[in-house]
Coordinates of C-alpha atoms and ligand atoms in Angstrom, one line a residue:
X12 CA 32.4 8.9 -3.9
X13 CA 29.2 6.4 -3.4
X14 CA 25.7 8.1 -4.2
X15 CA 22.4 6.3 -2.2
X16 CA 19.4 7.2 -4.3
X17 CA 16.7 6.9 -1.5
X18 CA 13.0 6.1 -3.0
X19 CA 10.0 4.3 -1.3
X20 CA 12.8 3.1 1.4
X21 CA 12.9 5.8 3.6
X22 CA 15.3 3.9 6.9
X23 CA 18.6 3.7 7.9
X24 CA 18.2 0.3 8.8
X25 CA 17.4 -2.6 6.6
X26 CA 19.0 -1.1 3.7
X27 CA 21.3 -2.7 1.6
X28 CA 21.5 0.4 -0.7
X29 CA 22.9 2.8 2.2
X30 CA 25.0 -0.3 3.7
X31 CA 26.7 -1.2 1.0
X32 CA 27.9 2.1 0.2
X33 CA 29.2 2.7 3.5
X34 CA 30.7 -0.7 3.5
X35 CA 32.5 0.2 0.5
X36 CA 35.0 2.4 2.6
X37 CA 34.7 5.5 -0.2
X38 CA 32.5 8.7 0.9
X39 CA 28.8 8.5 0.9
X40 CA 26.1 11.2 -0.1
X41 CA 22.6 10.1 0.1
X42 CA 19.9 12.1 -2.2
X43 CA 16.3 12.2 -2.6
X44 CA 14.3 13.3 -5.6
X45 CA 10.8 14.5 -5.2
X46 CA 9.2 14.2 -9.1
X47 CA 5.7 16.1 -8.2
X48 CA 4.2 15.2 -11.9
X49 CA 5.3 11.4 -11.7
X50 CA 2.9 11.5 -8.4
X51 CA 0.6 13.0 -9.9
X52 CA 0.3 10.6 -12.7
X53 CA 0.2 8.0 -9.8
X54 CA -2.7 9.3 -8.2
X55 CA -0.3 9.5 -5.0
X56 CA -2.4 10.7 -2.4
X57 CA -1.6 14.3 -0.5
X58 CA -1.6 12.4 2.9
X59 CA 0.7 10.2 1.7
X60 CA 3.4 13.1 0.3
X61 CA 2.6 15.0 3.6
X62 CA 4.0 11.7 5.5
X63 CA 6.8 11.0 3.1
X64 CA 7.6 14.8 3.3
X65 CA 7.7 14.5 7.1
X66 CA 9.8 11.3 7.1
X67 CA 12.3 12.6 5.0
X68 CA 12.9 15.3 7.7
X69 CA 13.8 12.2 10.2
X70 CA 15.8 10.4 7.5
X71 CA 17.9 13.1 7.2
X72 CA 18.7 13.2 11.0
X73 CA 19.3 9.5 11.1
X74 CA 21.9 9.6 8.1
X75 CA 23.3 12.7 9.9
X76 CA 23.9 10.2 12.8
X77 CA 25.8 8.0 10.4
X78 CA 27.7 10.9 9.3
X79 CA 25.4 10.9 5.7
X80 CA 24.7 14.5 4.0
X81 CA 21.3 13.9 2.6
X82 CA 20.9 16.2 -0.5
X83 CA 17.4 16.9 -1.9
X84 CA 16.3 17.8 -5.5
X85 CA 13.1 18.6 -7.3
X86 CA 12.5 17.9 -10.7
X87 CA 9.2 16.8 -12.4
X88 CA 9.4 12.8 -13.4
X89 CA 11.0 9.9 -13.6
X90 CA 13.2 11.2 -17.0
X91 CA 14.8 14.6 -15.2
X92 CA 15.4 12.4 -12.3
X93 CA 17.6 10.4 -14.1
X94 CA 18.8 13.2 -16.1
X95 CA 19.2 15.1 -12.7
X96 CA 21.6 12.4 -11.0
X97 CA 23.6 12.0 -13.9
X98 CA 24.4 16.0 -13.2
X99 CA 25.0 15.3 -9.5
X100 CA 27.0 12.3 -10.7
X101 CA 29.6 14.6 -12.5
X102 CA 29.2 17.8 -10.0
X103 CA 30.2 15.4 -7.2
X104 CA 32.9 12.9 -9.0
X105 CA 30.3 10.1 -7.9
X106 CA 31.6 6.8 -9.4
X107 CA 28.8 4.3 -8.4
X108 CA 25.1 4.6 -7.6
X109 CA 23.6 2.1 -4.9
X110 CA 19.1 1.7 -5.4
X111 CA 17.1 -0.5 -3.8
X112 CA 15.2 -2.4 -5.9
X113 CA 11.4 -1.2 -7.0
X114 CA 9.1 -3.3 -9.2
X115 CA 6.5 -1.2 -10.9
X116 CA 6.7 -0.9 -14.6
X117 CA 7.4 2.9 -14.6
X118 CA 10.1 2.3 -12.0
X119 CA 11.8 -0.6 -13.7
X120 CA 12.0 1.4 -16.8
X121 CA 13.6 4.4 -15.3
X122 CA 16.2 2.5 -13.0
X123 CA 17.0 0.3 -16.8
X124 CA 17.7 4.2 -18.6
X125 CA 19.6 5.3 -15.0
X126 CA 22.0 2.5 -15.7
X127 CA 22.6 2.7 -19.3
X128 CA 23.4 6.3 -18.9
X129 CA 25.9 5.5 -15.5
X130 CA 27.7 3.0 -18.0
X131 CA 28.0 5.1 -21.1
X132 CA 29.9 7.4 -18.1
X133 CA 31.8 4.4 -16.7
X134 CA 29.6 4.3 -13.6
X135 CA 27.7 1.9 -12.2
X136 CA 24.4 1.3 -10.7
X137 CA 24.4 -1.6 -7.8
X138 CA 20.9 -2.6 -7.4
X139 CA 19.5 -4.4 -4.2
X140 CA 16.2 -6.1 -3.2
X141 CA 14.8 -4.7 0.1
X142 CA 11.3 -4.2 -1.0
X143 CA 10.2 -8.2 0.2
X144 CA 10.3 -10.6 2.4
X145 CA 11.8 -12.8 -0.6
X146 CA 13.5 -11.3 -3.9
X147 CA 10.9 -12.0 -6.8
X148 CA 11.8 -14.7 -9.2
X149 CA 12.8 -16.8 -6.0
X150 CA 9.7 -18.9 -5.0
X151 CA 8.8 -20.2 -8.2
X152 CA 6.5 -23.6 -8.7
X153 CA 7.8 -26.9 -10.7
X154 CA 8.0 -25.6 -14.1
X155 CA 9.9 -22.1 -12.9
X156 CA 6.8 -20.4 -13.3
X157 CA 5.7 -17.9 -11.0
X158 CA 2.8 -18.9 -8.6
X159 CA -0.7 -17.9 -9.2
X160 CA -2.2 -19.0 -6.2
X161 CA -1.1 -18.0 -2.9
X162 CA -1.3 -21.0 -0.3
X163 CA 1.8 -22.8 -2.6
X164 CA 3.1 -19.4 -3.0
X165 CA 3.5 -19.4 1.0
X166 CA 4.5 -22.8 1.2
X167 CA 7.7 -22.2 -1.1
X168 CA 8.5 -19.1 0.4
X169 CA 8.3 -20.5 4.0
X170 CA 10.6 -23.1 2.6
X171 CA 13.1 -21.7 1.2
X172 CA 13.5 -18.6 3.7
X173 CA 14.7 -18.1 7.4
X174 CA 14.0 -14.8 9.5
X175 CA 17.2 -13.2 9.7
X176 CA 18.6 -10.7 12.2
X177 CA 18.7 -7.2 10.6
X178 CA 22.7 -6.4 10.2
X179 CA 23.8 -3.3 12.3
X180 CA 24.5 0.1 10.1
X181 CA 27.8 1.6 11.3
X182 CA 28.6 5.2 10.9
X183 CA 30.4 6.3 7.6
X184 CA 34.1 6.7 8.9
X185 CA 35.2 7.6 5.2
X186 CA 32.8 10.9 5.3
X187 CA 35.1 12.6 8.0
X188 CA 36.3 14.8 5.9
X189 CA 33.7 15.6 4.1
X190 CA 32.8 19.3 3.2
X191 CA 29.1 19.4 2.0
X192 CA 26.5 21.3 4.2
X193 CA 22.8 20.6 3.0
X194 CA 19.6 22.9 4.4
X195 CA 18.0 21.6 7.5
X196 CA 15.0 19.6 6.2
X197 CA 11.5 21.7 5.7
X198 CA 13.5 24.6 4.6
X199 CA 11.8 26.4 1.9
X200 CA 14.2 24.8 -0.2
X201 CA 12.1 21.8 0.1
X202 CA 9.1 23.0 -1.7
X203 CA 7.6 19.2 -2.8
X204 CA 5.3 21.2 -5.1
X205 CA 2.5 18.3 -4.6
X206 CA -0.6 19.0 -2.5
X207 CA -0.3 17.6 1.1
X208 CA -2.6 16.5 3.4
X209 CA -2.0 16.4 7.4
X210 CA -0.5 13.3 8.5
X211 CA 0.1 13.9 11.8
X212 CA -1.7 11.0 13.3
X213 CA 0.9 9.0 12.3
X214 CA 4.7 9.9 14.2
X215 CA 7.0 9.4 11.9
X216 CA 10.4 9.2 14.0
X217 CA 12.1 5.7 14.0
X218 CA 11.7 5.2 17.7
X219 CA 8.2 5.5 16.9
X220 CA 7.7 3.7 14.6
X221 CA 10.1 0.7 16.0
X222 CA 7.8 1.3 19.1
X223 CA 4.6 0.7 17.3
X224 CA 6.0 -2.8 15.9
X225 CA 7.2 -3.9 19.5
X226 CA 3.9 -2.6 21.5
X227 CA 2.0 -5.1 18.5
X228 CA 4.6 -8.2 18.1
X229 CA 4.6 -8.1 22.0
X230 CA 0.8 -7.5 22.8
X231 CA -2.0 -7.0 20.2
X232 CA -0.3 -9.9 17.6
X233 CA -2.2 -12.4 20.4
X234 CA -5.5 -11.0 19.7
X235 CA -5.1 -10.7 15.5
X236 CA -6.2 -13.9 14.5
X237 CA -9.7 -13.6 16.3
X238 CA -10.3 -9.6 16.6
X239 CA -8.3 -8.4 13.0
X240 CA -11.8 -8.3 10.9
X241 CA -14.0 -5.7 13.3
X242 CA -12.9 -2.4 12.3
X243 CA -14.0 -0.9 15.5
X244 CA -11.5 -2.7 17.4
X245 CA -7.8 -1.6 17.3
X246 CA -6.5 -5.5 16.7
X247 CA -4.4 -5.0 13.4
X248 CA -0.5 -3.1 13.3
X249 CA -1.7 0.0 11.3
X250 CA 2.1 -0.3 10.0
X251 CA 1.1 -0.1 6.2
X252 CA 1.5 3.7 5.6
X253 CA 5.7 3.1 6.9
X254 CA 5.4 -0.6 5.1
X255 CA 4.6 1.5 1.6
X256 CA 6.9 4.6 2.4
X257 CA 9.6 2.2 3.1
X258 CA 10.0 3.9 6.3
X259 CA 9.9 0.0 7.8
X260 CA 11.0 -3.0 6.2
X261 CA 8.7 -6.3 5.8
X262 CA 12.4 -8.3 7.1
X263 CA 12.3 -5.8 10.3
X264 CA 8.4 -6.7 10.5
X265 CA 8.9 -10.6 10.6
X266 CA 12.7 -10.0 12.9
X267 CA 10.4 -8.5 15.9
X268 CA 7.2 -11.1 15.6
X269 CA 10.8 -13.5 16.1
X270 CA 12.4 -12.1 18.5
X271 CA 10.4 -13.5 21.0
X272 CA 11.6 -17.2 20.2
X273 CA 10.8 -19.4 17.0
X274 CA 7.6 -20.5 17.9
X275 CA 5.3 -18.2 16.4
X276 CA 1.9 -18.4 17.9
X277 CA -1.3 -18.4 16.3
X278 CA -2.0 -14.7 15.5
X279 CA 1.5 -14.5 14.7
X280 CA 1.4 -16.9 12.1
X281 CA -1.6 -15.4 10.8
X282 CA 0.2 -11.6 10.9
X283 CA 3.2 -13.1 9.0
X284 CA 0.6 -14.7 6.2
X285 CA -0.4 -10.7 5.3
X286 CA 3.2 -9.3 4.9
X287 CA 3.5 -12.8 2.3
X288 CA 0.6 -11.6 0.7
X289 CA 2.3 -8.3 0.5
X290 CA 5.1 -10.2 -1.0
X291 CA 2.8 -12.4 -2.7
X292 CA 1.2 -9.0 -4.8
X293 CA 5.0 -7.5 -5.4
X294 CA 6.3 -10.4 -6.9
X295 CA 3.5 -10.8 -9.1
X296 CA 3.4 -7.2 -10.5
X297 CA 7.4 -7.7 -11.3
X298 CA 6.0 -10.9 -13.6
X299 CA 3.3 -9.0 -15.4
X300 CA 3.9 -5.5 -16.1
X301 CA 0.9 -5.9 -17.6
X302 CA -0.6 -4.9 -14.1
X303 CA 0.9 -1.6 -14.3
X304 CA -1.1 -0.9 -17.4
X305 CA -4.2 -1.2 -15.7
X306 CA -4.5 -4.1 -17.9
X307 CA -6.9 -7.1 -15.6
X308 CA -5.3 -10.0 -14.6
X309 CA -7.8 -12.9 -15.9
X310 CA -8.2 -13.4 -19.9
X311 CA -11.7 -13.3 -19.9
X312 CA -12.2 -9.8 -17.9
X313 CA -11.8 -7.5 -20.2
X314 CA -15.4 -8.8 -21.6
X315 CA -16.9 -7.6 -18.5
X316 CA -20.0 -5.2 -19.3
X317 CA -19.3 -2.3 -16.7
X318 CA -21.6 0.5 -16.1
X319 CA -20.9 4.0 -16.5
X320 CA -22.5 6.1 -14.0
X321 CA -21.0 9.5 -12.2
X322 CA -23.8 9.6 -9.8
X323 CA -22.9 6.4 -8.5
X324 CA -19.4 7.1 -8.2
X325 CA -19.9 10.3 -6.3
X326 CA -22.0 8.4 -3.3
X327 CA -19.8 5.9 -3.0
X328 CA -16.7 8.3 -2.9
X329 CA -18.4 10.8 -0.7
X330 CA -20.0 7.8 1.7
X331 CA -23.8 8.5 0.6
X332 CA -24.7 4.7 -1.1
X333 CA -27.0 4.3 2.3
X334 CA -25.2 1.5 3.0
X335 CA -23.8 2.6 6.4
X336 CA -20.6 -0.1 6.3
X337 CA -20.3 0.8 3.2
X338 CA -20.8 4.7 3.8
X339 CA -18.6 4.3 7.5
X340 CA -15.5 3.3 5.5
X341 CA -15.4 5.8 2.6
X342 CA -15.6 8.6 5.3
X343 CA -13.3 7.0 7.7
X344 CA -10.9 6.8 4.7
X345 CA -11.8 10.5 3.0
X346 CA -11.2 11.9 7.0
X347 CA -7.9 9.9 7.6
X348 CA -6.6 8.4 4.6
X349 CA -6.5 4.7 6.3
X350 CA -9.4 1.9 5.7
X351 CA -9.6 -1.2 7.9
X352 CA -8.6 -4.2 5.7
X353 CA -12.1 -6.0 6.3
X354 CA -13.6 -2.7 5.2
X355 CA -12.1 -2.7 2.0
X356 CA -12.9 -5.4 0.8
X357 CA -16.5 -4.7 1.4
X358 CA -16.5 -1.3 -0.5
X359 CA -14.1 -2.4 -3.3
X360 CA -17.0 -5.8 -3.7
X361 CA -20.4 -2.5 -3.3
X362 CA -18.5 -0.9 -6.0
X363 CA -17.8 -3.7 -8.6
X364 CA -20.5 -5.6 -7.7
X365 CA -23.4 -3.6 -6.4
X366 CA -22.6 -0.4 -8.4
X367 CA -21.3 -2.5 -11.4
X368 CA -18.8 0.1 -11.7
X369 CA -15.4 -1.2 -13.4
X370 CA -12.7 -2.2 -10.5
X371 CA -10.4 1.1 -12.1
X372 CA -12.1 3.6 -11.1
X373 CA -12.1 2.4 -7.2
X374 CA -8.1 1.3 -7.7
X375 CA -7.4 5.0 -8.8
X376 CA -9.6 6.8 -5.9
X377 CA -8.0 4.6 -3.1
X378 CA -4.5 5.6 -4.8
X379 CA -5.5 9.0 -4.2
X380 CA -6.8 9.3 -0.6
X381 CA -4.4 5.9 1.2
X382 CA -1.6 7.1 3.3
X383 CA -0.4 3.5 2.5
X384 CA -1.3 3.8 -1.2
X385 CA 1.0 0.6 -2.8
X386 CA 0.7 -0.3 -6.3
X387 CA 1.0 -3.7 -6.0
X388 CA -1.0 -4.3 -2.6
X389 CA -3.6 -2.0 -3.7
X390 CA -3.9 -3.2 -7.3
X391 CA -4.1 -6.5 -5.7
X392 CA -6.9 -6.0 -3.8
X393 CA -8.6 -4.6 -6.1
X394 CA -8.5 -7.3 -8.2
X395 CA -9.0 -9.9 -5.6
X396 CA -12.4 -8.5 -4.9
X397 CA -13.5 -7.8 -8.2
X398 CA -12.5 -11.0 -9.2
X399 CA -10.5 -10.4 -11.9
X400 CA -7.4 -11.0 -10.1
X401 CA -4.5 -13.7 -9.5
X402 CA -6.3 -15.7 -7.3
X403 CA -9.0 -13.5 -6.7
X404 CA -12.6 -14.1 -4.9
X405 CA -14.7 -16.3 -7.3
X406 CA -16.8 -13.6 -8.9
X407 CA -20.7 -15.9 -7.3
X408 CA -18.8 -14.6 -3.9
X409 CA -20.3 -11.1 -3.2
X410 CA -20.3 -9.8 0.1
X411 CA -23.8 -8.7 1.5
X412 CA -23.0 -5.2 2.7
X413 CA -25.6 -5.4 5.5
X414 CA -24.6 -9.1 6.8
X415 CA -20.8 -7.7 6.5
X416 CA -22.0 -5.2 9.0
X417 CA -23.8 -7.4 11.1
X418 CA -21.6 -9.7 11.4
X419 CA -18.4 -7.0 12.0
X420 CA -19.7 -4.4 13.4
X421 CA -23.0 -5.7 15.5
X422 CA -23.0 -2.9 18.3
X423 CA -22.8 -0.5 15.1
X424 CA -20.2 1.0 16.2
X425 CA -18.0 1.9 13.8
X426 CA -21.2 2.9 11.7
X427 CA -21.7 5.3 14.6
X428 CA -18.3 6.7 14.4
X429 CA -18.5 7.6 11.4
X430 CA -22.0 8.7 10.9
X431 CA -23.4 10.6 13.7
X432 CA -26.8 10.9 11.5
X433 CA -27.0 7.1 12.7
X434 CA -26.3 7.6 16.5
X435 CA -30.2 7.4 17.5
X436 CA -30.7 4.6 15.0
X437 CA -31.2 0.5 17.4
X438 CA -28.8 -1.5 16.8
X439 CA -31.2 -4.1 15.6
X440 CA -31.4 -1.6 12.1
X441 CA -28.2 0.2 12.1
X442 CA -27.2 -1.9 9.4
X443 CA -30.5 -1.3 6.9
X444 CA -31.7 1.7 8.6
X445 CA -34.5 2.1 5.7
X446 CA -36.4 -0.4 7.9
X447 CA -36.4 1.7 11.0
X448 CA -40.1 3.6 11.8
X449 CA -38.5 6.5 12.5
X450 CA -36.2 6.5 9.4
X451 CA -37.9 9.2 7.9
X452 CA -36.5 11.4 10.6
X453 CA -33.1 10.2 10.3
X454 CA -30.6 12.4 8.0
X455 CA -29.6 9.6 6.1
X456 CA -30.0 8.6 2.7
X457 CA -32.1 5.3 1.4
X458 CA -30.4 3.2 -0.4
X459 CA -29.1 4.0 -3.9
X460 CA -30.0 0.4 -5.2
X461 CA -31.0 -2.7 -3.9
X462 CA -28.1 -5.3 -3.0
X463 CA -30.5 -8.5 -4.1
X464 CA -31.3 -7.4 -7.5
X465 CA -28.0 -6.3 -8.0
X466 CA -26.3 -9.1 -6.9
X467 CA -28.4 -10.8 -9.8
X468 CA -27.4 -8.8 -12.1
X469 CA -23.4 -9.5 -11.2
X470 CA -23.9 -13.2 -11.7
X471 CA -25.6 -12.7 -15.2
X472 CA -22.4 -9.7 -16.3
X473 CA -20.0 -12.1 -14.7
X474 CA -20.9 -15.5 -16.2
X475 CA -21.7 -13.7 -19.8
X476 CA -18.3 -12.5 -19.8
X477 CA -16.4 -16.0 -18.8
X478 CA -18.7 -17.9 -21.5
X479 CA -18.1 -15.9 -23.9
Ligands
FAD28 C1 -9.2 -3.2 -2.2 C2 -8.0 -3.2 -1.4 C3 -7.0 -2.2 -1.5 C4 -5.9 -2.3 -0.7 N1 -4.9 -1.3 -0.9 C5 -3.7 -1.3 -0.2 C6 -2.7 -0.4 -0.4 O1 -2.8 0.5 -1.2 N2 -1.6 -0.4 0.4 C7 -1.5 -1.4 1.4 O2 -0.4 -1.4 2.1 N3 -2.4 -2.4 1.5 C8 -3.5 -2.4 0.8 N4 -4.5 -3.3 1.0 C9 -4.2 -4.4 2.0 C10 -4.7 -4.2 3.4 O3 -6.0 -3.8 3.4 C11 -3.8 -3.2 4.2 O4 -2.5 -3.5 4.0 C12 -4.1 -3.2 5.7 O5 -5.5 -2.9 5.9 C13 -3.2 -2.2 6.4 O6 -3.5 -2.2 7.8 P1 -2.5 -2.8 8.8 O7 -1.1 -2.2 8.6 O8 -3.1 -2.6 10.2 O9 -2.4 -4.3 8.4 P2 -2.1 -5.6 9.2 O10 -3.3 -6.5 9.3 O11 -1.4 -5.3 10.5 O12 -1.0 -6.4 8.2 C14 0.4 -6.1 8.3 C15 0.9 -5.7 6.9 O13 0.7 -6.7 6.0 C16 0.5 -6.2 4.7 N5 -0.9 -6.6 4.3 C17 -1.9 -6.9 5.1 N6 -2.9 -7.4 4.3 C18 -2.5 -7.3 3.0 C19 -3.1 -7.7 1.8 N7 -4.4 -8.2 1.7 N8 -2.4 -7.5 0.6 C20 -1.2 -7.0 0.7 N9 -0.5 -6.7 1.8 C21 -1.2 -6.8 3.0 C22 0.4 -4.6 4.9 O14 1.7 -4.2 4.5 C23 0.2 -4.5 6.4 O15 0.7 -3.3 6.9 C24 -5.7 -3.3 0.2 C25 -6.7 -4.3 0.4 C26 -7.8 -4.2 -0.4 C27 -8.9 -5.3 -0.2

C-alpha cells in the first residue's frame, strides 16, 4: 500500500506525489495532518487555516473521484507528525510514502527524520518537487552558485525550462477493493484546534478556482502590465492564497497563460516574471536556511539601529499612522486577510523606514493576518523593502507614502474604501489630509511622524550600519 502525505499541496492535479503513487499500480491512501502548535509557531494566520480547512473538504471529494480515501489526523507539530505516520505506516502495512517537496528549514528537517525513521522500517519516502516553476539547485550562475540577483536568475530559468502540459491523473484502479470508510469532511472529527477566520470570499472548489485562472490568462492578463500597481482596480489574479495552500500549482499557472499559443504578450510576460519571483524567493530560502532563522540576508544588517516602540507598532497594525495609503492597506488586510502587492510594499517601506521599526516585527504580523501567508514570498518581501534582502531595494530608495498614493490611488479611492472618516476629504488632500481647512472636523488622526525627517534619519541608520 502507497501512503500520499498531502501538505501545502492541496490538488489532485499537478501532483507528482498523488501520481506516482497511483502509477505505482499498489493501493493508495492519502492523509493529512493538521499540527495546530507548528502553526502556531508559524504565525499561520486563522484566515488562512479557515481556507486550508475548507479546501481540504474539496480535496477529499476530488481524491474520492479518483477512488482515494483521504484520512485525517491531528497531532501537535512537526515531531508527532512523523511519529503519527510511522503508526499509520504499520496499522495500514504501508510500504512507501510519496511528499512533495517543501523548503522551509522546519520542513526540511522533519521530512530528513520522516525518512530515517521509514528506512530503519524498510520503507521508503519518494520525494517530488511541485512547489516551483523550476526544482531549486537547477538555475544556477557560472560558478554553480545560486543567483543573487533576479534578472540572470530569470534568464537561466527561462533557458533552461519549457511550459509543459500538466499530465492527466487517472483514477486509482488498484483501490477497488479497498475497505476503508473515512468521516465526511467537517465532521467533528475534524476539529483543526487552530483559530479560524472566515474565508469565504475566496471559493475554494477546483472548478473555481481553474475558473479564476482562465477568466485572468484569457481577459485581465491584457491589462496587468499597465493597471497591476492601483489597488483600486481589480488588474492582478488574486490567485496567491491557492498559490500558498498549494491548492494551484505555479506549472498549472504558466500551462493556462500558454494555452492560448506561445507568444506571450506583454502583460503576460510580465504575469509570468512574478510567479519566477515566486520561484526566485523559494529557491533562495532552500540555499540559506539561514532565512528561516529570521537571520537578514545582507552581512552588514544586523548593525542596523532599530527602534523599539509599541505605540508605533499598534497604529500601523491597526491602520492609525495618518498616513491614509498607508492606513487603507492595513485595514484592507486586518478586514480580509489579502494586501494589493503595490500596497505592501509601501507599508512594509512606512514601517522600516518611517517607523524605524526592525523588518521582523512586520514579517511576523503579515504571517498572521495573509490568507496567502508564504514563508519564502513573504520573507522576501520583506526583505526586499527593508533592504536587507537578496537583491533588495537599495536602502536611499524610500517610498514617499503620500506620492505612493498620489500617484496610485489619485481619485482616492481606495483610501475611501477603506476609510469612510476620509469620504468628505477633496481629492486634491486625500493623500495628506492634515492640510485640509476642515481637517479638524475630520475623524482622522494627524500624522504620527513626519515622512521628511524620517526619511533622514533612515539614510544616517542605514549608511552607519554599511560603514561600519
Ligand atoms: C512585504 C511583502 C510581503 C509579501 N508576502 C507575501 C506572502 O506572504 N505570500 C505571497 O504569496 N506573496 C507575498 N508577497 C508578494 C505579492 O505581494 C503577492 O504575491 C501578490 O500581491 C498576490 O496577489 P496576486 O495573486 O493578485 O498576484 P499577481 O500579481 O497576480 O501575481 C501572480 C502570483 O505571482 C506570485 N507573486 C507575485 N508577486 C510576487 C512577489 N513579489 N514575490 C513572490 N511571489 C510573487 C504570487 O504567487 C502571485 O499570486 C509579498 C510582497 C511584499 C512586498
Amino acid at each position: 500500500m502507497e501512503l500520499v502525505w498531502f501538505r501545502r499541496d492541496l490538488r489532485v492535479d499537478d501532483n507528482p506525489a498523488l501520481l506516482q503513487a497511483i502509477r505505482s499500480g499498489n493501493p493508495v491512501l492519502a492523509l493529512y495532518v493538521a499540527t495546530p502548535l507548528q502553526w502556531q509557531q508559524h504565525k499561520m494566520a486563522p484566515r488562512q487555516a479557515d481556507l486550508i480547512f475548507r479546501r481540504l473538504g474539496e480535496l477529499q471529494n476530488d481524491l474520492k473521484d479518483l477512488g482515494v480515501p483521504l484520512l485525517y489526523e491531528e497531532v501537535d507539530d512537526y515531531q508527532q507528525a512523523v511519529e503519527q505516520i510511522q503508526r499509520i505506516c504499520q496499522t495500514h502495512s504501508i510500504t512507501s510514502v510519496h511528499v512533495n517537496n517543501e523548503y522551509e528549514l522546519n520542513e526540511v528537517i522533519r521530512d530528513e527524520r520522516l525518512r530515517e525513521a521509514l528506512a530503519d522500517a524498510n520503507m521508503v519516502l519518494h520525494q517530488y518537487h511541485a512547489r516551483c516553476l523550476t526544482i531549486p539547485g537547477s538555475a544556477l550562475n557560472k560558478q554553480g552558485h545560486y543567483f543573487k540577483v533576479f534578472t540572470p536568475f530569470k534568464k537561466a530559468l527561462l533557458a533552461q525550462w519549457q511550459p509543459s502540459a500538466i499530465e492527466k491523473i487517472e483514477p486509482c484502479q488498484a483501490n477497488s477493493a479497498l475497505d476503508i470508510v473515512t468521516q465526511e469532511w467537517g465532521n467533528a472529527q475534524h476539529s483543526f484546534r487552530y483559530p479560524r477566520e472566515n474565508s469565504q470570499a475566496w471559493p475554494v472548489a477546483t472548478r473555481d478556482i481553474r475558473q479564476q485562472l482562465r477568466d485572468f490568462c484569457s481577459d485581465t492578463v491584457q491589462i496587468y502590465q499597465q493597471e497591476r500597481d492601483f489597488p483600486a482596480r481589480s488588474s492582478t489574479s488574486k490567485l496567491s492564497a491557492y498559490l500558498a495552500i498549494g491548492a494551484l500549482s505555479p506549472k498549472q499557472c504558466v500551462a493556462r497563460l500558454y494555452a492560448n499559443g506561445e507568444h506571450l504578450s506583454e502583460g503576460g510576460s510580465t504575469w509570468l516574471s512574478e510567479l519566477i519571483w515566486r520561484d526566485f524567493y523559494q529557491h533562495l530560502i532552500y540555499f540559506e536556511p539561514k532565512l528561516c532563522k529570521h537571520k537578514d540576508f545582507v552581512e552588514w544588517a544586523p548593525r542596523i539601529q532599530w527602534l523599539y516602540s509599541p505605540e508605533y507598532l499598534l497604529s500601523w497594525q491597526e491602520g492609525r499612522t495618518g498616513y491614509p495609503i498607508v492606513d487603507a492597506a492595513m485595514r484592507q488586510l486586518n478586514q480580509t486577510g489579502w494586501m494589493h502587492n503595490r500596497l505592501r510594499m509601501v507599508v512594509a517601506s512606512f514601517l522600516t523606514k518611517d517607523l524605524h521599526l526592525d523588518w521582523r516585527l512586520g514579517e511576523a504580523y503579515f504571517m498572521s493576518k495573509l490568507i496567502d501567508g508564504d514563508f519564502a514570498a513573504n520573507n522576501g518581501g520583506w526583505q526586499w523593502c527593508a533592504s536587507t534582502g537578496c537583491d533588495g531595494q537599495p536602502y536611499f530608495r524610500i517610498f514617499n507614502p503620500i506620492s505612493q498614493g498620489e500617484r496610485f490611488d489619485a481619485q482616492g479611492e481606495f483610501v475611501r474604501q477603506w476609510i469612510p472618516e476620509l469620504k468628505e476629504v477633496p481629492n486634491k488632500f486625500i493623500h495628506a489630509p492634515w492640510k485640509y481647512s476642515e481637517f479638524d472636523n475630520v475623524d482622522y488622526p494627524p500624522p504620527i511622524v513626519d515622512h521628511k525627517a524620517e526619511r533622514e534619519i533612515t539614510l544616517a541608520l542605514y549608511k552607519e550600519a554599511k560603514d561600519l
